[in-house]
Tab-separated table of C-alpha atoms in Angstrom:
chain	number	residue	atom	x	y	z
A	23	UNK	CA	-13.110	38.124	2.237
A	24	UNK	CA	-13.290	40.985	-0.219
A	25	UNK	CA	-12.516	40.443	-3.884
A	26	UNK	CA	-11.463	43.027	-6.476
A	27	UNK	CA	-11.505	42.540	-10.212
A	28	UNK	CA	-9.345	45.528	-11.222
A	29	UNK	CA	-5.822	44.217	-11.899
A	30	UNK	CA	-4.323	47.708	-11.489
A	31	UNK	CA	-5.620	47.807	-7.948
A	32	UNK	CA	-3.629	44.682	-7.118
A	33	UNK	CA	-0.478	46.148	-8.653
A	34	UNK	CA	-0.951	49.284	-6.596
A	35	UNK	CA	-1.459	47.247	-3.451
A	36	UNK	CA	1.740	45.362	-4.131
A	37	UNK	CA	3.739	48.588	-4.491
A	38	UNK	CA	2.254	50.018	-1.299
A	39	UNK	CA	2.976	46.777	0.543
A	40	UNK	CA	6.634	46.887	-0.405
A	41	UNK	CA	6.909	50.550	0.687
A	42	UNK	CA	5.159	49.876	3.974
A	43	UNK	CA	7.305	46.859	4.697
A	44	UNK	CA	10.413	48.990	4.376
A	45	UNK	CA	9.232	51.035	7.364
A	46	UNK	CA	8.855	47.995	9.581
A	47	UNK	CA	11.381	45.494	8.305
A	48	UNK	CA	13.533	45.957	11.390
A	49	UNK	CA	10.641	44.730	13.548
A	50	UNK	CA	10.406	41.326	11.883
A	51	UNK	CA	13.017	38.561	11.868
A	52	UNK	CA	12.992	36.582	8.648
A	53	UNK	CA	13.396	32.803	8.631
A	54	UNK	CA	13.480	31.610	5.056
A	55	UNK	CA	13.580	27.966	6.026
A	56	UNK	CA	10.822	27.790	8.635
A	57	UNK	CA	8.412	24.920	7.905
A	58	UNK	CA	6.388	24.900	11.131
A	59	UNK	CA	3.170	25.689	9.268
A	60	UNK	CA	3.507	22.617	7.022
A	61	UNK	CA	1.431	19.776	8.442
A	62	UNK	CA	3.302	16.981	6.642
A	63	UNK	CA	6.869	15.804	6.332
A	64	UNK	CA	8.807	15.163	3.153
A	65	UNK	CA	7.440	12.030	1.474
A	66	UNK	CA	4.115	12.051	3.331
A	67	UNK	CA	1.104	10.614	1.513
A	68	UNK	CA	-1.758	13.088	1.059
A	69	UNK	CA	-5.192	12.849	-0.520
A	70	UNK	CA	-7.856	15.354	-1.485
A	71	UNK	CA	-9.203	17.219	1.549
A	72	UNK	CA	-6.139	16.790	3.778
A	73	UNK	CA	-4.915	19.885	5.612
A	74	UNK	CA	-1.395	20.547	4.397
A	75	UNK	CA	-0.627	24.097	5.546
A	76	UNK	CA	-1.833	25.767	8.727
A	77	UNK	CA	-2.254	29.255	7.329
A	78	UNK	CA	-2.796	30.672	10.823
A	79	UNK	CA	0.706	29.766	11.977
A	80	UNK	CA	2.671	30.816	8.893
A	81	UNK	CA	5.720	32.878	9.904
A	82	UNK	CA	5.654	36.526	8.820
A	83	UNK	CA	8.673	37.874	6.946
A	84	UNK	CA	9.478	41.469	5.849
A	85	UNK	CA	8.007	42.547	2.532
A	86	UNK	CA	10.990	44.797	1.836
A	87	UNK	CA	13.345	41.864	1.580
A	88	UNK	CA	10.777	39.247	0.573
A	89	UNK	CA	8.181	40.968	-1.651
A	90	UNK	CA	7.431	37.700	-3.468
A	91	UNK	CA	5.524	36.463	-0.418
A	92	UNK	CA	2.583	38.715	-1.232
A	93	UNK	CA	2.240	37.465	-4.804
A	94	UNK	CA	0.251	34.354	-3.927
A	95	UNK	CA	-2.299	36.204	-1.723
A	96	UNK	CA	-2.681	38.729	-4.548
A	97	UNK	CA	-3.174	35.981	-7.110
A	98	UNK	CA	-5.713	34.268	-4.851
A	99	UNK	CA	-7.388	37.636	-4.174
A	100	UNK	CA	-6.949	37.110	-0.477
A	101	UNK	CA	-7.416	40.787	0.382
A	102	UNK	CA	-7.495	40.192	4.122
A	103	UNK	CA	-3.922	38.864	4.021
A	104	UNK	CA	-2.847	41.647	1.676
A	105	UNK	CA	-4.268	44.388	3.925
A	106	UNK	CA	-2.796	42.839	7.073
A	107	UNK	CA	0.566	42.587	5.344
A	108	UNK	CA	0.317	46.301	4.486
A	109	UNK	CA	-0.425	47.194	8.067
A	110	UNK	CA	2.391	45.116	9.579
A	111	UNK	CA	4.980	45.385	6.822
A	112	UNK	CA	5.289	41.611	6.679
A	113	UNK	CA	3.548	38.805	4.809
A	114	UNK	CA	3.214	35.086	5.577
A	115	UNK	CA	6.225	33.191	4.266
A	116	UNK	CA	5.267	31.456	1.024
A	117	UNK	CA	6.056	27.770	1.560
A	118	UNK	CA	4.485	26.555	-1.676
A	119	UNK	CA	6.692	25.690	-4.626
A	120	UNK	CA	3.806	24.631	-6.844
A	121	UNK	CA	0.177	25.098	-5.844
A	122	UNK	CA	-1.422	22.916	-8.529
A	123	UNK	CA	-2.979	20.717	-5.845
A	124	UNK	CA	-3.027	23.135	-2.882
A	125	UNK	CA	-5.980	25.398	-2.125
A	126	UNK	CA	-5.754	28.951	-0.794
A	127	UNK	CA	-6.688	27.751	2.712
A	128	UNK	CA	-3.904	25.141	2.758
A	129	UNK	CA	-5.845	21.985	1.939
A	130	UNK	CA	-5.212	19.394	-0.784
A	131	UNK	CA	-7.575	20.233	-3.602
A	132	UNK	CA	-10.076	17.972	-5.342
A	133	UNK	CA	-7.903	18.187	-8.463
A	134	UNK	CA	-5.587	15.555	-6.996
A	135	UNK	CA	-6.509	12.019	-8.011
A	136	UNK	CA	-5.271	9.250	-5.781
A	137	UNK	CA	-2.558	9.430	-3.122
A	138	UNK	CA	-0.127	12.276	-3.767
A	139	UNK	CA	3.301	12.656	-2.198
A	140	UNK	CA	4.795	15.716	-0.519
A	141	UNK	CA	8.135	16.866	-1.906
A	142	UNK	CA	10.065	19.512	0.015
A	143	UNK	CA	13.026	21.352	-1.475
A	144	UNK	CA	16.149	22.690	0.269
A	145	UNK	CA	14.443	26.034	0.901
A	146	UNK	CA	11.547	24.469	2.764
A	147	UNK	CA	9.048	24.909	-0.065
A	148	UNK	CA	6.682	22.106	-0.961
A	149	UNK	CA	4.787	20.702	-3.870
A	150	UNK	CA	2.404	17.778	-4.207
A	151	UNK	CA	3.550	15.096	-6.632
A	152	UNK	CA	0.628	13.183	-8.179
A	153	UNK	CA	0.569	9.396	-7.973
A	154	UNK	CA	2.192	7.155	-10.561
A	155	UNK	CA	-0.067	4.800	-12.529
A	156	UNK	CA	0.871	2.009	-10.116
A	157	UNK	CA	2.262	2.291	-6.609
A	158	UNK	CA	3.602	-0.683	-4.671
A	159	UNK	CA	4.164	-0.985	-0.965
A	160	UNK	CA	5.016	-3.891	1.302
A	161	UNK	CA	3.265	-5.285	4.368
A	162	UNK	CA	5.843	-5.013	7.133
A	163	UNK	CA	5.641	-5.842	10.866
A	164	UNK	CA	5.326	-2.882	13.218
A	165	UNK	CA	4.114	-4.148	16.587
A	166	UNK	CA	5.316	-7.366	18.230
A	167	UNK	CA	4.082	-9.290	21.240
A	168	UNK	CA	7.104	-10.563	23.206
A	169	UNK	CA	6.678	-13.198	25.898
A	170	UNK	CA	8.454	-12.670	29.188
A	171	UNK	CA	7.576	-14.982	32.046
A	172	UNK	CA	3.865	-14.744	32.814
A	173	UNK	CA	3.284	-11.632	30.698
A	174	UNK	CA	3.694	-10.208	27.209
A	175	UNK	CA	5.070	-6.859	26.135
A	176	UNK	CA	3.793	-4.994	23.083
A	177	UNK	CA	6.877	-3.533	21.415
A	178	UNK	CA	7.103	-0.898	18.659
A	179	UNK	CA	10.475	0.204	17.275
A	180	UNK	CA	12.259	-1.512	20.188
A	181	UNK	CA	10.146	0.433	22.691
A	182	UNK	CA	7.702	-1.302	25.021
A	183	UNK	CA	4.343	0.445	24.852
A	184	UNK	CA	2.325	-1.924	27.049
A	185	UNK	CA	2.792	-4.969	29.287
A	186	UNK	CA	-0.055	-7.448	29.834
A	187	UNK	CA	-0.629	-10.647	31.745
A	188	UNK	CA	-2.240	-13.511	29.862
A	189	UNK	CA	-5.589	-12.800	31.517
A	190	UNK	CA	-5.435	-9.214	30.283
A	191	UNK	CA	-5.122	-10.243	26.633
A	192	UNK	CA	-8.444	-9.365	24.984
A	193	UNK	CA	-9.906	-7.574	21.979
A	194	UNK	CA	-9.599	-4.211	23.736
A	195	UNK	CA	-6.011	-4.528	24.968
A	196	UNK	CA	-4.199	-5.776	21.853
A	197	UNK	CA	-4.467	-5.164	18.085
A	198	UNK	CA	-6.653	-7.948	16.685
A	199	UNK	CA	-6.880	-7.303	12.951
A	200	UNK	CA	-4.060	-9.737	12.213
A	201	UNK	CA	-3.912	-11.975	15.287
A	202	UNK	CA	-7.018	-12.471	17.410
A	203	UNK	CA	-6.853	-12.325	21.179
A	204	UNK	CA	-7.650	-16.059	21.323
A	205	UNK	CA	-4.803	-16.844	18.905
A	206	UNK	CA	-2.436	-14.685	20.933
A	207	UNK	CA	-3.383	-16.493	24.146
A	208	UNK	CA	-2.832	-19.844	22.420
A	209	UNK	CA	0.569	-18.654	21.195
A	210	UNK	CA	1.407	-17.523	24.734
A	211	UNK	CA	0.766	-21.019	26.100
A	212	UNK	CA	3.245	-22.684	23.759
A	213	UNK	CA	5.857	-19.927	23.286
A	214	UNK	CA	9.121	-19.827	25.179
A	215	UNK	CA	10.505	-16.727	26.872
A	216	UNK	CA	11.690	-13.969	24.510
A	217	UNK	CA	9.642	-15.442	21.631
A	218	UNK	CA	7.813	-12.826	19.614
A	219	UNK	CA	4.895	-12.654	17.189
A	220	UNK	CA	3.866	-9.762	14.940
A	221	UNK	CA	0.441	-8.361	15.815
A	222	UNK	CA	0.283	-5.209	13.691
A	223	UNK	CA	1.730	-4.106	10.346
A	224	UNK	CA	2.423	-0.979	8.321
A	225	UNK	CA	2.951	-0.202	4.625
A	226	UNK	CA	6.509	0.681	3.665
A	227	UNK	CA	9.288	0.371	1.066
A	228	UNK	CA	7.075	2.083	-1.496
A	229	UNK	CA	8.003	1.972	-5.166
A	230	UNK	CA	8.003	5.795	-5.339
A	231	UNK	CA	9.977	6.261	-2.098
A	232	UNK	CA	7.125	7.864	-0.170
A	233	UNK	CA	7.179	7.710	3.626
A	234	UNK	CA	5.842	4.718	5.553
A	235	UNK	CA	2.140	4.704	6.448
A	236	UNK	CA	1.169	3.392	9.889
A	237	UNK	CA	-2.169	2.528	11.447
A	238	UNK	CA	-5.378	1.013	10.082
A	239	UNK	CA	-7.199	4.347	9.864
A	240	UNK	CA	-4.359	6.058	7.996
A	241	UNK	CA	-3.918	3.180	5.553
A	242	UNK	CA	-7.630	3.125	4.757
A	243	UNK	CA	-7.829	6.915	4.475
A	244	UNK	CA	-4.833	7.134	2.121
A	245	UNK	CA	-5.274	3.956	0.062
A	246	UNK	CA	-8.785	2.600	0.670
A	247	UNK	CA	-10.436	-0.411	2.294
A	248	UNK	CA	-9.374	-2.797	-0.480
A	249	UNK	CA	-5.707	-2.131	0.191
A	250	UNK	CA	-6.108	-2.761	3.896
A	251	UNK	CA	-8.109	-5.921	3.207
A	252	UNK	CA	-5.327	-7.186	0.926
A	253	UNK	CA	-2.772	-6.562	3.676
A	254	UNK	CA	-4.820	-8.555	6.164
A	255	UNK	CA	-5.108	-11.528	3.819
A	256	UNK	CA	-1.456	-11.878	2.841
A	257	UNK	CA	1.738	-12.912	4.568
A	258	UNK	CA	4.259	-10.617	6.216
A	259	UNK	CA	6.475	-8.975	3.606
A	260	UNK	CA	3.865	-9.301	0.868
A	261	UNK	CA	3.944	-6.759	-1.975
A	262	UNK	CA	0.743	-4.710	-2.048
A	263	UNK	CA	-0.534	-2.756	-5.054
A	264	UNK	CA	-1.809	0.258	-3.119
A	265	UNK	CA	-2.905	2.303	-6.149
A	266	UNK	CA	-3.655	1.605	-9.792
A	267	UNK	CA	-4.752	4.272	-12.262
A	268	UNK	CA	-4.549	4.597	-16.030
A	269	UNK	CA	-3.332	0.998	-16.174
A	270	UNK	CA	-4.589	-2.054	-18.057
A	271	UNK	CA	-4.674	-5.786	-17.364
A	272	UNK	CA	-3.702	-7.831	-20.404
A	273	UNK	CA	-4.009	-11.611	-20.373
A	274	UNK	CA	-0.658	-13.225	-21.152
A	275	UNK	CA	-1.076	-16.840	-20.013
A	276	UNK	CA	-3.708	-19.366	-18.960
A	277	UNK	CA	-4.067	-22.962	-17.841
A	278	UNK	CA	-6.751	-25.382	-16.638
A	279	UNK	CA	-6.695	-28.618	-14.632
A	280	UNK	CA	-9.247	-31.097	-13.236
A	281	UNK	CA	-9.538	-32.686	-9.791
A	282	UNK	CA	-10.752	-36.099	-11.115
A	283	UNK	CA	-11.584	-39.163	-8.988
A	284	UNK	CA	-8.824	-41.076	-7.186
A	285	UNK	CA	-9.453	-44.374	-5.434
A	286	UNK	CA	-8.649	-44.325	-1.733
A	287	UNK	CA	-8.928	-40.548	-1.297
A	288	UNK	CA	-12.146	-38.649	-0.403
A	289	UNK	CA	-13.114	-36.783	-3.559
A	290	UNK	CA	-15.254	-34.137	-1.876
A	291	UNK	CA	-12.453	-33.158	0.503
A	292	UNK	CA	-9.966	-33.022	-2.360
A	293	UNK	CA	-12.346	-30.819	-4.352
A	294	UNK	CA	-12.774	-28.501	-1.362
A	295	UNK	CA	-8.995	-28.207	-0.998
A	296	UNK	CA	-8.669	-27.462	-4.714
A	297	UNK	CA	-11.201	-24.658	-4.411
A	298	UNK	CA	-9.438	-23.310	-1.320
A	299	UNK	CA	-6.132	-23.268	-3.234
A	300	UNK	CA	-7.709	-21.292	-6.086
A	301	UNK	CA	-9.262	-18.804	-3.663
A	302	UNK	CA	-5.965	-18.560	-1.777
A	303	UNK	CA	-4.090	-17.407	-4.882
A	304	UNK	CA	-6.845	-15.505	-6.676
A	305	UNK	CA	-6.054	-11.811	-7.331
A	306	UNK	CA	-2.476	-12.075	-6.072
A	307	UNK	CA	-0.345	-9.305	-7.560
A	308	UNK	CA	3.441	-9.490	-7.878
A	309	UNK	CA	5.739	-6.661	-9.038
A	310	UNK	CA	8.379	-7.211	-11.688
A	311	UNK	CA	11.422	-9.128	-10.436
A	312	UNK	CA	9.762	-9.882	-7.112
A	313	UNK	CA	8.162	-12.804	-5.248
A	314	UNK	CA	5.003	-13.428	-3.238
A	315	UNK	CA	3.163	-16.080	-1.283
A	316	UNK	CA	-0.571	-16.630	-1.469
A	317	UNK	CA	-3.122	-15.672	1.172
A	318	UNK	CA	-2.242	-16.339	4.789
A	319	UNK	CA	-5.802	-17.124	5.869
A	320	UNK	CA	-6.609	-19.892	3.358
A	321	UNK	CA	-7.973	-23.006	5.097
A	322	UNK	CA	-7.381	-26.629	4.036
A	323	UNK	CA	-8.432	-30.062	5.310
A	324	UNK	CA	-5.712	-32.646	5.893
A	325	UNK	CA	-6.135	-36.234	4.664
A	326	UNK	CA	-4.243	-39.216	6.083
A	327	UNK	CA	-1.125	-39.959	4.050
A	328	UNK	CA	1.473	-42.556	5.084
A	329	UNK	CA	4.129	-41.137	2.754
A	330	UNK	CA	4.049	-37.753	4.442
A	331	UNK	CA	6.366	-37.237	7.410
A	332	UNK	CA	3.514	-35.677	9.354
A	333	UNK	CA	1.156	-38.543	8.549
A	334	UNK	CA	-1.250	-36.330	6.603
A	335	UNK	CA	-1.365	-34.120	3.535
A	336	UNK	CA	-3.713	-31.591	1.922
A	337	UNK	CA	-4.615	-33.787	-1.027
A	338	UNK	CA	-6.502	-31.971	-3.743
A	339	UNK	CA	-4.141	-29.015	-3.968
A	340	UNK	CA	-1.983	-30.612	-6.662
A	341	UNK	CA	-4.457	-30.080	-9.560
A	342	UNK	CA	-4.778	-26.311	-8.942
A	343	UNK	CA	-1.031	-26.134	-8.262
A	344	UNK	CA	-0.409	-27.617	-11.714
A	345	UNK	CA	-2.760	-25.076	-13.244
A	346	UNK	CA	-0.888	-22.218	-11.578
A	347	UNK	CA	2.530	-23.737	-12.229
A	348	UNK	CA	1.911	-24.327	-15.941
A	349	UNK	CA	0.580	-20.814	-16.488
A	350	UNK	CA	3.722	-19.421	-14.864
A	351	UNK	CA	6.143	-21.703	-16.691
A	352	UNK	CA	4.643	-20.782	-20.053
A	353	UNK	CA	5.671	-17.186	-19.349
A	354	UNK	CA	9.223	-18.192	-18.524
A	355	UNK	CA	8.849	-17.801	-14.759
A	356	UNK	CA	10.716	-20.327	-12.594
A	357	UNK	CA	8.881	-23.176	-10.917
A	358	UNK	CA	7.496	-21.887	-7.614
A	359	UNK	CA	9.278	-22.781	-4.405
A	360	UNK	CA	7.480	-25.748	-2.839
A	361	UNK	CA	6.346	-27.206	-6.177
A	362	UNK	CA	7.634	-29.941	-8.472
A	363	UNK	CA	7.335	-30.560	-12.200
A	364	UNK	CA	5.365	-33.796	-11.696
A	365	UNK	CA	1.694	-34.587	-11.150
A	366	UNK	CA	2.138	-34.297	-7.379
A	367	UNK	CA	2.817	-30.627	-7.836
A	368	UNK	CA	3.078	-29.533	-4.184
A	369	UNK	CA	5.896	-30.967	-2.089
A	370	UNK	CA	5.069	-32.546	1.265
A	371	UNK	CA	5.690	-30.159	4.133
A	372	UNK	CA	4.804	-27.026	2.166
A	373	UNK	CA	1.585	-25.232	2.981
A	374	UNK	CA	-0.150	-24.506	-0.344
A	375	UNK	CA	-0.386	-20.721	0.008
A	376	UNK	CA	1.773	-19.668	2.944
A	377	UNK	CA	4.893	-21.678	2.023
A	378	UNK	CA	4.641	-21.918	-1.771
A	379	UNK	CA	6.432	-18.909	-3.239
A	380	UNK	CA	5.873	-17.558	-6.759
A	381	UNK	CA	8.643	-15.527	-8.389
A	382	UNK	CA	7.908	-13.048	-11.156
A	383	UNK	CA	11.176	-12.682	-13.080
A	384	UNK	CA	9.517	-10.673	-15.839
A	385	UNK	CA	9.956	-6.996	-16.623
A	386	UNK	CA	6.337	-6.192	-15.766
A	387	UNK	CA	3.981	-6.795	-12.824
A	388	UNK	CA	1.549	-9.721	-12.995
A	389	UNK	CA	-1.820	-10.530	-11.478
A	390	UNK	CA	-2.854	-14.142	-10.829
A	391	UNK	CA	-6.545	-14.896	-11.260
A	392	UNK	CA	-7.852	-18.339	-10.308
A	393	UNK	CA	-11.361	-19.787	-10.107
A	394	UNK	CA	-13.185	-23.118	-10.279
A	395	UNK	CA	-16.236	-24.595	-11.979
A	396	UNK	CA	-18.069	-27.855	-11.395
A	397	UNK	CA	-17.998	-30.034	-8.293
A	398	UNK	CA	-16.538	-33.210	-6.841
A	399	UNK	CA	-14.085	-34.948	-9.199
A	400	UNK	CA	-15.373	-32.849	-12.092
A	401	UNK	CA	-14.105	-29.643	-10.497
A	402	UNK	CA	-12.014	-27.672	-12.964
A	403	UNK	CA	-9.476	-25.103	-11.866
A	404	UNK	CA	-8.670	-22.192	-14.145
A	405	UNK	CA	-5.682	-19.883	-13.985
A	406	UNK	CA	-5.178	-16.698	-15.935
A	407	UNK	CA	-2.185	-14.437	-15.589
A	408	UNK	CA	-2.431	-10.796	-16.531
A	409	UNK	CA	0.263	-8.287	-17.315
A	410	UNK	CA	-0.308	-5.008	-15.499
A	411	UNK	CA	0.659	-2.263	-17.886
A	412	UNK	CA	1.006	1.487	-17.461
A	413	UNK	CA	-1.049	2.984	-20.272
A	414	UNK	CA	1.108	6.088	-20.335
A	415	UNK	CA	4.343	4.224	-21.046
A	416	UNK	CA	3.506	0.683	-22.145
A	417	UNK	CA	0.641	1.163	-24.606
A	418	UNK	CA	2.925	0.490	-27.559
A	419	UNK	CA	3.921	-2.852	-26.099
A	420	UNK	CA	0.445	-4.013	-25.107
A	421	UNK	CA	-0.522	-5.080	-28.619
A	422	UNK	CA	2.408	-7.478	-28.711
A	423	UNK	CA	1.168	-9.528	-25.745
A	424	UNK	CA	0.437	-13.179	-26.519
A	425	UNK	CA	-1.668	-15.773	-24.779
A	426	UNK	CA	-0.677	-19.343	-24.153
A	427	UNK	CA	-2.927	-22.124	-22.901
A	428	UNK	CA	-2.046	-25.326	-21.096
A	429	UNK	CA	-4.237	-28.010	-19.570
A	430	UNK	CA	-3.638	-30.863	-17.193
A	431	UNK	CA	-5.600	-33.266	-15.018
A	432	UNK	CA	-4.862	-35.551	-12.168
């Protein structure tokens, strides 16, 4: 592609282009709202390197009536397009409203940090909106397995995409990132007809109103492996912090508890359950005025308990539950669903991470960090809660944050 440095040459080319287009304008039909060359819909998430505009399929429109369409090729010194426009009397329709993050060949430029969002105006022109400091999405079910007689149907958006017999359920025939083939077969054996189970999820209901993102590869490409890993760990409907930039984590509350030794209950098992509880809630993020469960894949060991309706309970989760509960209460958050204010902090019948529900009624997002030290009855469980703050808007408030510390032991 030739390049010319003389600005007067470009002005002359522009004038000639307009004159030439007047000779051929009747040969070209203008369509000011054609968007066929745009490779993304309104609200689509894009990242650096994505192809946004197929420059080879851009509709040509008369220069006589649309001379502005040659301005961008001139500015980009795309002489091939300029010369071709002169010869045909028409130039590719300019579909770009703001090219800050769009390269001359239609790709998203390296200037864009994080996941941008496509915004299209009423005239079919687009711009790329850069990401906010924090973007939230939600893990939502997309594909269901529905039992029908001796087979299952995989259903997406009320449309059956595949039907399988039980023997055909394997790692190659069904999505297995969330429910393994073995788990799906086990579910099949106990499920009644028309029962359904979610087997795949998407990210949707974004805080900045961007379009839903479907598929493992797309989620990883747009938001990274960590985001997809978070989705896999947490329950359906969980809020997911898909992007964080120019934000700070400020400690606003903390608490510590101890497992201790209790006669009649195996201390090592209780300590293991306490550690599993801490791991099951560690790094959980919750938006302002929202709620979240802990990790779905946390594993606990049941201990015989005559007072429990089921005959067993996950003893050992009460000390870490008190640590988490007290850190939350000191901030003014309500007591989590499934917890009590007493020493036996988790109610019977509530799974410690999947059923317990934490509500953040504050005006800012929070991050729960939990860890343990020591072993056996000397195991200590620490909780810290951090305020997630947008440095661009909340920096003035960050210095006013206060810490509070509580401790308890069983």
